XYZ file of C-alpha atoms in Angstrom:
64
model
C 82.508 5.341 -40.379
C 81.575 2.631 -37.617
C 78.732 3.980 -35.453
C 77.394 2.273 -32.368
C 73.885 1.120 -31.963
C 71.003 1.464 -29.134
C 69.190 -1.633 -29.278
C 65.654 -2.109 -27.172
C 63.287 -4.579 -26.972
C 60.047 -4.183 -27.864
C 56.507 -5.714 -28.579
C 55.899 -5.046 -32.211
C 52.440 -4.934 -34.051
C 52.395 -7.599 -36.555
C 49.785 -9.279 -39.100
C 48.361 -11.298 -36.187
C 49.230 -8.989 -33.276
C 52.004 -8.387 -30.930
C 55.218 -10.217 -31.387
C 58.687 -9.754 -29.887
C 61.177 -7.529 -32.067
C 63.283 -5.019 -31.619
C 64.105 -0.914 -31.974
C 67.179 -0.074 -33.543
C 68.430 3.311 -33.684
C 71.231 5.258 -34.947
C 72.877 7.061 -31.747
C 74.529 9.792 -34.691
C 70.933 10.678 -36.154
C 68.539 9.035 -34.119
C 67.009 6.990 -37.329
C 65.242 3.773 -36.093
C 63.891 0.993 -37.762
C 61.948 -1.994 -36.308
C 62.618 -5.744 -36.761
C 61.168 -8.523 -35.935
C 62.900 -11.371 -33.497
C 65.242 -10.422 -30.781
C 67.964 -13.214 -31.675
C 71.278 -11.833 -33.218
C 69.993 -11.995 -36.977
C 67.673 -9.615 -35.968
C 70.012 -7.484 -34.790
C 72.133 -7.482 -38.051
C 69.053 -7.402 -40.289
C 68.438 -4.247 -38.552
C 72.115 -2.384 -38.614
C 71.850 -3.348 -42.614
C 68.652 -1.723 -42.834
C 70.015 1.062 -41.065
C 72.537 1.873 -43.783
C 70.082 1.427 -46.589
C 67.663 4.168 -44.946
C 70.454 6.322 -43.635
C 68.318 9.759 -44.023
C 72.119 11.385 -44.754
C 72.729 8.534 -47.511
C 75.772 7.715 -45.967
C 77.313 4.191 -45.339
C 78.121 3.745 -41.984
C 79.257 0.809 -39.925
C 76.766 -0.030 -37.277
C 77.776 -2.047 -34.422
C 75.820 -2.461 -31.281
């Protein structure tokens, strides 16, 4: 099933403090995950990791 995206930019807490990243969150169950980078990749790396913590286990299609 393909299921659209909310993408928002964020500052993110990393090992050395903030850095740029991004939210991305499921608009069918609300499950986010952070990345960082706001570039494309980072947008990807996020809809994959979307499908691998799907809290339903099911393999949907993100697009943003």
């Amino acid at each position: 099933m393909r299921v659209k995206i909310d993408v928002s930019e964020e500052e993110l807490d990393g090992d050395y403090g903030a850095v740029p990243g991004l939210i991305i969150t499921c608009t069918r169950c609300r499950h986010s995950v952070e990345v960082f980078g706001t570039e494309e990749n980072s947008v990807k790396r996020g809809a994959v990791m979307l499908r691998d913590e799907c809290p339903f286990d099911e393999d949907n299609f993100y697009s943003a």
